[in-house]
Amino acid sequence: MKLQFIGTGSGQTSLKRNHSSILIDSLDSKLLVDCGDGISKALLKNNISFKSIDSILFTHYHADHFSGISTLITQMKLNDRKNELKIFTHKNLVEPLKEFLHTCYLFEDKLEFEIKFFGYEFDKDYKVDKKLYFTAKQNSHIRNKYKVNSIDENRFVSASILLTGENAKIIYTSDIGEKEDLFLFETREPEIYITETTHIELEWLSEVVNFYRPKQIFLTHISDEDERKITVFLKNQTFLDTEKIVVTEDGQYVTLS
Ligand SMILES: [Zn+2]
Ligand SMILES: [Zn+2]
């Protein structure tokens, strides 16, 4: 299993980092987790063919995780893609996604490849391919701040995910809202724990280490402004094994045996 950080930036557009996206290669197929604004250029830059992405999984629909999808599907179309594309998104968001694509003149019957939409529910296991499974859990993200009403609730979905490959488990919190969201999964000792740096306090990482005992922690969703703060924090703290903590960069590869 391999993964590559395609976009490690935050919601703020940066010249240094692309918006959120992680490519997971299970060695059976390639899954893109989120495809933020600018994903097509980011994939080109990393020499990743638009045809090679077999499936896409969305954690939530903030623009920095979602809005690259219309350009990406357009590029697949322009590059004569023929192979099927699977899209995993929360079940409440399948119809809004289709509507969005139609608004971008992307109609399923006008494409030469099939898009299969899978609406996932929280706390259930789903198969991506022969070697890769995922489970999603609802996190709070901006829910508390926005005080969503019951109608919005159907659309306001934000997931953290656990990916289980042949020899490795990966937890990706995606964007969260409060400390408790760091501890949603019961799985311990994942090979990789990926979390974001925009909505968390870096001090909480020591609790993540104690709770999960991950082999490595990857920090992503980094704004230009926070980059220096993170480096200074890691340099000055004493309770974390800093060799285990990786401040991600765009294009960075990780191979898991
Ligand atoms: Zn974000
Ligand atoms: Zn977000």
PDB file of C-alpha atoms and ligand atoms in Angstrom:
ATOM      1  CA  MET A   1       0.000   0.000   0.000  1.00  0.00           C
ATOM      2  CA  LYS A   2       1.269   3.452  -0.867  1.00  0.00           C
ATOM      3  CA  LEU A   3      -0.026   6.893  -0.267  1.00  0.00           C
ATOM      4  CA  GLN A   4       0.847  10.256  -1.653  1.00  0.00           C
ATOM      5  CA  PHE A   5      -0.108  13.651  -0.321  1.00  0.00           C
ATOM      6  CA  ILE A   6      -1.325  15.579  -3.353  1.00  0.00           C
ATOM      7  CA  GLY A   7      -2.572  18.624  -1.467  1.00  0.00           C
ATOM      8  CA  THR A   8      -1.482  19.557   2.057  1.00  0.00           C
ATOM      9  CA  GLY A   9      -2.760  23.138   2.228  1.00  0.00           C
ATOM     10  CA  SER A  10      -5.602  24.531   4.317  1.00  0.00           C
ATOM     11  CA  GLY A  11      -8.764  26.300   3.174  1.00  0.00           C
ATOM     12  CA  GLN A  12      -6.645  29.338   2.349  1.00  0.00           C
ATOM     13  CA  THR A  13      -5.284  29.240  -1.183  1.00  0.00           C
ATOM     14  CA  SER A  14      -1.506  29.148  -1.140  1.00  0.00           C
ATOM     15  CA  LEU A  15       1.254  29.303  -3.731  1.00  0.00           C
ATOM     16  CA  LYS A  16       3.146  26.648  -1.775  1.00  0.00           C
ATOM     17  CA  ARG A  17       0.512  24.004  -1.191  1.00  0.00           C
ATOM     18  CA  ASN A  18      -2.485  22.590  -3.017  1.00  0.00           C
ATOM     19  CA  HIS A  19      -5.842  22.102  -1.352  1.00  0.00           C
ATOM     20  CA  SER A  20      -6.629  18.805   0.389  1.00  0.00           C
ATOM     21  CA  SER A  21      -6.219  15.523  -1.406  1.00  0.00           C
ATOM     22  CA  ILE A  22      -4.529  12.201  -0.626  1.00  0.00           C
ATOM     23  CA  LEU A  23      -3.957   9.434  -3.138  1.00  0.00           C
ATOM     24  CA  ILE A  24      -4.119   5.896  -1.737  1.00  0.00           C
ATOM     25  CA  ASP A  25      -2.722   3.116  -3.885  1.00  0.00           C
ATOM     26  CA  SER A  26      -3.926  -0.196  -2.421  1.00  0.00           C
ATOM     27  CA  LEU A  27      -1.910  -2.040  -5.106  1.00  0.00           C
ATOM     28  CA  ASP A  28      -5.258  -3.161  -6.504  1.00  0.00           C
ATOM     29  CA  SER A  29      -6.619   0.293  -7.383  1.00  0.00           C
ATOM     30  CA  LYS A  30      -6.088   3.977  -6.766  1.00  0.00           C
ATOM     31  CA  LEU A  31      -8.371   5.969  -4.479  1.00  0.00           C
ATOM     32  CA  LEU A  32      -8.332   9.727  -4.156  1.00  0.00           C
ATOM     33  CA  VAL A  33      -9.498  10.900  -0.741  1.00  0.00           C
ATOM     34  CA  ASP A  34     -11.016  14.349  -1.309  1.00  0.00           C
ATOM     35  CA  CYS A  35     -10.295  16.494  -4.315  1.00  0.00           C
ATOM     36  CA  GLY A  36      -9.999  20.103  -3.345  1.00  0.00           C
ATOM     37  CA  ASP A  37      -9.959  23.075  -5.647  1.00  0.00           C
ATOM     38  CA  GLY A  38      -7.055  22.805  -8.118  1.00  0.00           C
ATOM     39  CA  ILE A  39      -6.748  19.008  -7.935  1.00  0.00           C
ATOM     40  CA  SER A  40      -6.392  18.543 -11.705  1.00  0.00           C
ATOM     41  CA  LYS A  41      -3.295  20.765 -11.875  1.00  0.00           C
ATOM     42  CA  ALA A  42      -1.894  19.083  -8.784  1.00  0.00           C
ATOM     43  CA  LEU A  43      -2.282  15.633 -10.366  1.00  0.00           C
ATOM     44  CA  LEU A  44      -0.648  16.843 -13.601  1.00  0.00           C
ATOM     45  CA  LYS A  45       2.239  18.230 -11.606  1.00  0.00           C
ATOM     46  CA  ASN A  46       2.746  14.830  -9.959  1.00  0.00           C
ATOM     47  CA  ASN A  47       2.508  12.964 -13.288  1.00  0.00           C
ATOM     48  CA  ILE A  48      -0.626  11.145 -12.206  1.00  0.00           C
ATOM     49  CA  SER A  49      -2.874  10.273 -15.114  1.00  0.00           C
ATOM     50  CA  PHE A  50      -6.552  11.213 -14.874  1.00  0.00           C
ATOM     51  CA  LYS A  51      -7.372   7.701 -16.067  1.00  0.00           C
ATOM     52  CA  SER A  52      -5.434   6.060 -13.261  1.00  0.00           C
ATOM     53  CA  ILE A  53      -7.796   7.228 -10.496  1.00  0.00           C
ATOM     54  CA  ASP A  54     -10.293   4.405  -9.957  1.00  0.00           C
ATOM     55  CA  SER A  55     -12.314   5.946  -7.168  1.00  0.00           C
ATOM     56  CA  ILE A  56     -12.874   9.083  -5.105  1.00  0.00           C
ATOM     57  CA  LEU A  57     -13.969   9.275  -1.477  1.00  0.00           C
ATOM     58  CA  PHE A  58     -15.264  12.502   0.038  1.00  0.00           C
ATOM     59  CA  THR A  59     -14.994  13.422   3.702  1.00  0.00           C
ATOM     60  CA  HIS A  60     -17.016  16.633   3.347  1.00  0.00           C
ATOM     61  CA  TYR A  61     -17.942  19.307   0.837  1.00  0.00           C
ATOM     62  CA  HIS A  62     -15.911  22.346   1.847  1.00  0.00           C
ATOM     63  CA  ALA A  63     -14.404  23.764  -1.356  1.00  0.00           C
ATOM     64  CA  ASP A  64     -10.848  22.888  -0.311  1.00  0.00           C
ATOM     65  CA  HIS A  65     -11.843  19.177  -0.196  1.00  0.00           C
ATOM     66  CA  PHE A  66     -14.521  18.978  -2.839  1.00  0.00           C
ATOM     67  CA  SER A  67     -14.692  21.626  -5.520  1.00  0.00           C
ATOM     68  CA  GLY A  68     -11.975  20.175  -7.764  1.00  0.00           C
ATOM     69  CA  ILE A  69     -14.371  17.370  -8.737  1.00  0.00           C
ATOM     70  CA  SER A  70     -16.028  19.166 -11.667  1.00  0.00           C
ATOM     71  CA  THR A  71     -12.670  20.059 -13.263  1.00  0.00           C
ATOM     72  CA  LEU A  72     -11.334  16.579 -12.576  1.00  0.00           C
ATOM     73  CA  ILE A  73     -14.264  14.834 -14.269  1.00  0.00           C
ATOM     74  CA  THR A  74     -13.987  17.309 -17.153  1.00  0.00           C
ATOM     75  CA  GLN A  75     -10.302  16.366 -17.553  1.00  0.00           C
ATOM     76  CA  MET A  76     -11.219  12.667 -17.475  1.00  0.00           C
ATOM     77  CA  LYS A  77     -13.692  13.352 -20.261  1.00  0.00           C
ATOM     78  CA  LEU A  78     -11.226  15.398 -22.345  1.00  0.00           C
ATOM     79  CA  ASN A  79      -8.597  12.679 -21.914  1.00  0.00           C
ATOM     80  CA  ASP A  80     -10.932  10.011 -23.339  1.00  0.00           C
ATOM     81  CA  ARG A  81     -11.315   8.054 -20.175  1.00  0.00           C
ATOM     82  CA  LYS A  82     -13.251   4.833 -20.711  1.00  0.00           C
ATOM     83  CA  ASN A  83     -12.837   3.060 -17.376  1.00  0.00           C
ATOM     84  CA  GLU A  84     -15.506   3.315 -14.711  1.00  0.00           C
ATOM     85  CA  LEU A  85     -15.117   5.823 -11.865  1.00  0.00           C
ATOM     86  CA  LYS A  86     -16.499   5.083  -8.418  1.00  0.00           C
ATOM     87  CA  ILE A  87     -17.469   7.947  -6.126  1.00  0.00           C
ATOM     88  CA  PHE A  88     -18.045   7.332  -2.426  1.00  0.00           C
ATOM     89  CA  THR A  89     -19.816  10.109  -0.588  1.00  0.00           C
ATOM     90  CA  HIS A  90     -22.253  10.254   2.315  1.00  0.00           C
ATOM     91  CA  LYS A  91     -25.695   9.052   1.263  1.00  0.00           C
ATOM     92  CA  ASN A  92     -27.251  12.483   1.906  1.00  0.00           C
ATOM     93  CA  LEU A  93     -24.810  14.066  -0.531  1.00  0.00           C
ATOM     94  CA  VAL A  94     -25.222  11.817  -3.574  1.00  0.00           C
ATOM     95  CA  GLU A  95     -28.083  13.821  -5.088  1.00  0.00           C
ATOM     96  CA  PRO A  96     -26.511  17.258  -4.371  1.00  0.00           C
ATOM     97  CA  LEU A  97     -23.313  15.977  -6.015  1.00  0.00           C
ATOM     98  CA  LYS A  98     -25.162  14.813  -9.128  1.00  0.00           C
ATOM     99  CA  GLU A  99     -26.981  18.140  -9.280  1.00  0.00           C
ATOM    100  CA  PHE A 100     -23.679  20.013  -8.991  1.00  0.00           C
ATOM    101  CA  LEU A 101     -22.118  17.971 -11.802  1.00  0.00           C
ATOM    102  CA  HIS A 102     -25.159  18.533 -14.018  1.00  0.00           C
ATOM    103  CA  THR A 103     -24.886  22.270 -13.359  1.00  0.00           C
ATOM    104  CA  CYS A 104     -21.314  21.986 -14.680  1.00  0.00           C
ATOM    105  CA  TYR A 105     -22.711  20.326 -17.857  1.00  0.00           C
ATOM    106  CA  LEU A 106     -21.401  16.956 -16.791  1.00  0.00           C
ATOM    107  CA  PHE A 107     -24.200  14.504 -17.566  1.00  0.00           C
ATOM    108  CA  GLU A 108     -23.671  10.794 -16.965  1.00  0.00           C
ATOM    109  CA  ASP A 109     -25.146   9.813 -20.336  1.00  0.00           C
ATOM    110  CA  LYS A 110     -22.812  12.194 -22.190  1.00  0.00           C
ATOM    111  CA  LEU A 111     -19.665  10.706 -20.723  1.00  0.00           C
ATOM    112  CA  GLU A 112     -17.843   7.758 -22.251  1.00  0.00           C
ATOM    113  CA  PHE A 113     -17.143   6.298 -18.851  1.00  0.00           C
ATOM    114  CA  GLU A 114     -19.550   5.230 -16.179  1.00  0.00           C
ATOM    115  CA  ILE A 115     -19.690   6.993 -12.811  1.00  0.00           C
ATOM    116  CA  LYS A 116     -20.929   4.744 -10.033  1.00  0.00           C
ATOM    117  CA  PHE A 117     -22.137   6.648  -6.980  1.00  0.00           C
ATOM    118  CA  PHE A 118     -22.045   4.923  -3.616  1.00  0.00           C
ATOM    119  CA  GLY A 119     -23.797   6.646  -0.708  1.00  0.00           C
ATOM    120  CA  TYR A 120     -22.108   5.587   2.500  1.00  0.00           C
ATOM    121  CA  GLU A 121     -23.526   5.642   5.998  1.00  0.00           C
ATOM    122  CA  PHE A 122     -21.535   6.260   9.145  1.00  0.00           C
ATOM    123  CA  ASP A 123     -20.143   3.355  11.174  1.00  0.00           C
ATOM    124  CA  LYS A 124     -20.392   0.753   8.404  1.00  0.00           C
ATOM    125  CA  ASP A 125     -17.618  -0.955   6.451  1.00  0.00           C
ATOM    126  CA  TYR A 126     -17.337  -0.463   2.708  1.00  0.00           C
ATOM    127  CA  LYS A 127     -15.165  -2.182   0.148  1.00  0.00           C
ATOM    128  CA  VAL A 128     -13.214   0.051  -2.210  1.00  0.00           C
ATOM    129  CA  ASP A 129     -11.418  -2.824  -3.969  1.00  0.00           C
ATOM    130  CA  LYS A 130     -10.063  -6.311  -3.221  1.00  0.00           C
ATOM    131  CA  LYS A 131      -7.503  -4.901  -0.808  1.00  0.00           C
ATOM    132  CA  LEU A 132      -9.005  -1.759   0.644  1.00  0.00           C
ATOM    133  CA  TYR A 133     -11.940  -1.017   2.957  1.00  0.00           C
ATOM    134  CA  PHE A 134     -13.114   2.101   4.748  1.00  0.00           C
ATOM    135  CA  THR A 135     -15.355   3.155   7.606  1.00  0.00           C
ATOM    136  CA  ALA A 136     -16.523   6.729   8.131  1.00  0.00           C
ATOM    137  CA  LYS A 137     -17.533   8.422  11.361  1.00  0.00           C
ATOM    138  CA  GLN A 138     -19.318  11.740  11.758  1.00  0.00           C
ATOM    139  CA  ASN A 139     -17.151  14.454  13.278  1.00  0.00           C
ATOM    140  CA  SER A 140     -18.306  17.858  14.489  1.00  0.00           C
ATOM    141  CA  HIS A 141     -16.195  20.135  12.224  1.00  0.00           C
ATOM    142  CA  ILE A 142     -18.163  23.415  11.862  1.00  0.00           C
ATOM    143  CA  ARG A 143     -21.437  21.954  13.169  1.00  0.00           C
ATOM    144  CA  ASN A 144     -21.171  23.596  16.587  1.00  0.00           C
ATOM    145  CA  LYS A 145     -20.061  26.930  15.229  1.00  0.00           C
ATOM    146  CA  TYR A 146     -22.819  27.142  12.635  1.00  0.00           C
ATOM    147  CA  LYS A 147     -25.607  25.765  14.849  1.00  0.00           C
ATOM    148  CA  VAL A 148     -27.139  23.918  11.908  1.00  0.00           C
ATOM    149  CA  ASN A 149     -30.917  23.440  11.912  1.00  0.00           C
ATOM    150  CA  SER A 150     -32.648  20.153  11.155  1.00  0.00           C
ATOM    151  CA  ILE A 151     -32.927  20.848   7.398  1.00  0.00           C
ATOM    152  CA  ASP A 152     -29.252  21.680   7.069  1.00  0.00           C
ATOM    153  CA  GLU A 153     -28.459  18.629   9.129  1.00  0.00           C
ATOM    154  CA  ASN A 154     -29.225  16.343   6.169  1.00  0.00           C
ATOM    155  CA  ARG A 155     -26.601  18.073   4.129  1.00  0.00           C
ATOM    156  CA  PHE A 156     -24.159  18.983   6.836  1.00  0.00           C
ATOM    157  CA  VAL A 157     -22.039  15.922   6.890  1.00  0.00           C
ATOM    158  CA  SER A 158     -18.370  15.755   7.800  1.00  0.00           C
ATOM    159  CA  ALA A 159     -16.504  12.493   8.134  1.00  0.00           C
ATOM    160  CA  SER A 160     -13.308  11.139   9.575  1.00  0.00           C
ATOM    161  CA  ILE A 161     -12.237   7.867   7.983  1.00  0.00           C
ATOM    162  CA  LEU A 162     -10.442   4.644   8.779  1.00  0.00           C
ATOM    163  CA  LEU A 163      -8.844   2.948   5.771  1.00  0.00           C
ATOM    164  CA  THR A 164      -7.923  -0.701   6.096  1.00  0.00           C
ATOM    165  CA  GLY A 165      -5.525  -2.110   3.530  1.00  0.00           C
ATOM    166  CA  GLU A 166      -3.808  -5.486   3.320  1.00  0.00           C
ATOM    167  CA  ASN A 167      -1.036  -4.683   5.768  1.00  0.00           C
ATOM    168  CA  ALA A 168      -1.888  -1.296   7.149  1.00  0.00           C
ATOM    169  CA  LYS A 169      -4.504   0.810   8.824  1.00  0.00           C
ATOM    170  CA  ILE A 170      -4.728   4.538   8.233  1.00  0.00           C
ATOM    171  CA  ILE A 171      -6.827   6.977  10.227  1.00  0.00           C
ATOM    172  CA  TYR A 172      -7.546  10.294   8.544  1.00  0.00           C
ATOM    173  CA  THR A 173      -9.465  12.745  10.717  1.00  0.00           C
ATOM    174  CA  SER A 174      -9.951  15.195   7.829  1.00  0.00           C
ATOM    175  CA  ASP A 175     -11.258  18.546   9.131  1.00  0.00           C
ATOM    176  CA  ILE A 176     -12.600  18.346  12.652  1.00  0.00           C
ATOM    177  CA  GLY A 177     -14.234  20.663  15.175  1.00  0.00           C
ATOM    178  CA  GLU A 178     -13.210  19.669  18.673  1.00  0.00           C
ATOM    179  CA  LYS A 179     -10.722  17.580  20.581  1.00  0.00           C
ATOM    180  CA  GLU A 180     -13.058  14.556  20.893  1.00  0.00           C
ATOM    181  CA  ASP A 181     -13.021  14.222  17.109  1.00  0.00           C
ATOM    182  CA  LEU A 182      -9.414  13.060  17.316  1.00  0.00           C
ATOM    183  CA  PHE A 183     -10.539   9.896  19.122  1.00  0.00           C
ATOM    184  CA  LEU A 184     -13.504   8.608  17.118  1.00  0.00           C
ATOM    185  CA  PHE A 185     -12.092   5.205  16.169  1.00  0.00           C
ATOM    186  CA  GLU A 186     -11.541   2.247  18.440  1.00  0.00           C
ATOM    187  CA  THR A 187      -8.693   0.927  16.306  1.00  0.00           C
ATOM    188  CA  ARG A 188      -5.302   1.200  18.012  1.00  0.00           C
ATOM    189  CA  GLU A 189      -1.771   1.242  16.626  1.00  0.00           C
ATOM    190  CA  PRO A 190      -2.569   2.336  13.091  1.00  0.00           C
ATOM    191  CA  GLU A 191       0.459   2.542  10.804  1.00  0.00           C
ATOM    192  CA  ILE A 192      -0.469   6.099  10.004  1.00  0.00           C
ATOM    193  CA  TYR A 193      -2.597   8.702  11.724  1.00  0.00           C
ATOM    194  CA  ILE A 194      -3.230  11.769   9.592  1.00  0.00           C
ATOM    195  CA  THR A 195      -4.707  14.870  11.093  1.00  0.00           C
ATOM    196  CA  GLU A 196      -5.141  18.490  10.203  1.00  0.00           C
ATOM    197  CA  THR A 197      -3.552  21.489  11.853  1.00  0.00           C
ATOM    198  CA  THR A 198      -6.141  24.208  11.308  1.00  0.00           C
ATOM    199  CA  HIS A 199      -8.784  23.232  13.879  1.00  0.00           C
ATOM    200  CA  ILE A 200      -6.693  21.493  16.532  1.00  0.00           C
ATOM    201  CA  GLU A 201      -4.327  22.530  19.286  1.00  0.00           C
ATOM    202  CA  LEU A 202      -0.923  20.954  18.678  1.00  0.00           C
ATOM    203  CA  GLU A 203      -0.708  20.121  22.416  1.00  0.00           C
ATOM    204  CA  TRP A 204      -3.490  17.556  21.875  1.00  0.00           C
ATOM    205  CA  LEU A 205      -1.100  15.406  19.825  1.00  0.00           C
ATOM    206  CA  SER A 206       0.429  13.896  22.946  1.00  0.00           C
ATOM    207  CA  GLU A 207      -2.995  12.466  23.823  1.00  0.00           C
ATOM    208  CA  VAL A 208      -3.314  11.090  20.298  1.00  0.00           C
ATOM    209  CA  VAL A 209       0.024   9.326  20.773  1.00  0.00           C
ATOM    210  CA  ASN A 210      -1.063   7.891  24.134  1.00  0.00           C
ATOM    211  CA  PHE A 211      -4.460   6.777  22.883  1.00  0.00           C
ATOM    212  CA  TYR A 212      -3.626   5.325  19.465  1.00  0.00           C
ATOM    213  CA  ARG A 213       0.112   4.574  19.623  1.00  0.00           C
ATOM    214  CA  PRO A 214       0.374   5.181  15.869  1.00  0.00           C
ATOM    215  CA  LYS A 215       3.635   4.313  14.115  1.00  0.00           C
ATOM    216  CA  GLN A 216       3.632   7.773  12.561  1.00  0.00           C
ATOM    217  CA  ILE A 217       1.547  10.937  12.671  1.00  0.00           C
ATOM    218  CA  PHE A 218       1.266  13.039   9.538  1.00  0.00           C
ATOM    219  CA  LEU A 219       0.183  16.646   9.914  1.00  0.00           C
ATOM    220  CA  THR A 220      -1.602  18.213   6.987  1.00  0.00           C
ATOM    221  CA  HIS A 221      -4.069  21.053   6.139  1.00  0.00           C
ATOM    222  CA  ILE A 222      -1.307  23.584   6.770  1.00  0.00           C
ATOM    223  CA  SER A 223      -1.714  27.273   6.021  1.00  0.00           C
ATOM    224  CA  ASP A 224       1.354  29.355   5.122  1.00  0.00           C
ATOM    225  CA  GLU A 225       0.829  31.259   8.349  1.00  0.00           C
ATOM    226  CA  ASP A 226       0.758  28.119  10.514  1.00  0.00           C
ATOM    227  CA  GLU A 227       3.753  26.439   8.897  1.00  0.00           C
ATOM    228  CA  ARG A 228       6.279  28.278  11.021  1.00  0.00           C
ATOM    229  CA  LYS A 229       4.193  27.889  14.190  1.00  0.00           C
ATOM    230  CA  ILE A 230       4.149  24.103  13.704  1.00  0.00           C
ATOM    231  CA  THR A 231       7.916  23.929  13.186  1.00  0.00           C
ATOM    232  CA  VAL A 232       8.545  26.040  16.300  1.00  0.00           C
ATOM    233  CA  PHE A 233       6.114  23.953  18.351  1.00  0.00           C
ATOM    234  CA  LEU A 234       7.746  20.665  17.362  1.00  0.00           C
ATOM    235  CA  LYS A 235      11.212  22.044  18.033  1.00  0.00           C
ATOM    236  CA  ASN A 236      10.362  23.319  21.513  1.00  0.00           C
ATOM    237  CA  GLN A 237       8.143  20.582  22.903  1.00  0.00           C
ATOM    238  CA  THR A 238       9.580  17.681  24.877  1.00  0.00           C
ATOM    239  CA  PHE A 239       6.785  15.113  25.179  1.00  0.00           C
ATOM    240  CA  LEU A 240       6.564  13.889  21.585  1.00  0.00           C
ATOM    241  CA  ASP A 241       8.959  11.692  19.671  1.00  0.00           C
ATOM    242  CA  THR A 242       9.420  14.155  16.825  1.00  0.00           C
ATOM    243  CA  GLU A 243      10.827  11.491  14.518  1.00  0.00           C
ATOM    244  CA  LYS A 244       7.352  10.006  14.454  1.00  0.00           C
ATOM    245  CA  ILE A 245       5.708  13.290  13.481  1.00  0.00           C
ATOM    246  CA  VAL A 246       5.819  14.340   9.861  1.00  0.00           C
ATOM    247  CA  VAL A 247       4.875  17.786   8.629  1.00  0.00           C
ATOM    248  CA  THR A 248       3.619  16.838   5.174  1.00  0.00           C
ATOM    249  CA  GLU A 249       4.521  18.443   1.883  1.00  0.00           C
ATOM    250  CA  ASP A 250       2.764  18.277  -1.459  1.00  0.00           C
ATOM    251  CA  GLY A 251       3.835  15.261  -3.479  1.00  0.00           C
ATOM    252  CA  GLN A 252       5.241  13.401  -0.468  1.00  0.00           C
ATOM    253  CA  TYR A 253       5.160   9.606  -0.763  1.00  0.00           C
ATOM    254  CA  VAL A 254       4.730   6.993   1.944  1.00  0.00           C
ATOM    255  CA  THR A 255       5.184   3.281   1.243  1.00  0.00           C
ATOM    256  CA  LEU A 256       3.669   0.812   3.687  1.00  0.00           C
ATOM    257  CA  SER A 257       4.860  -2.764   3.488  1.00  0.00           C
TER     258      SER A 257
HETATM  259 ZN    ZN B   1     -10.352  21.954   4.862  1.00  0.00          ZN
HETATM  260 ZN    ZN B   2     -13.635  21.693   6.160  1.00  0.00          ZN
END
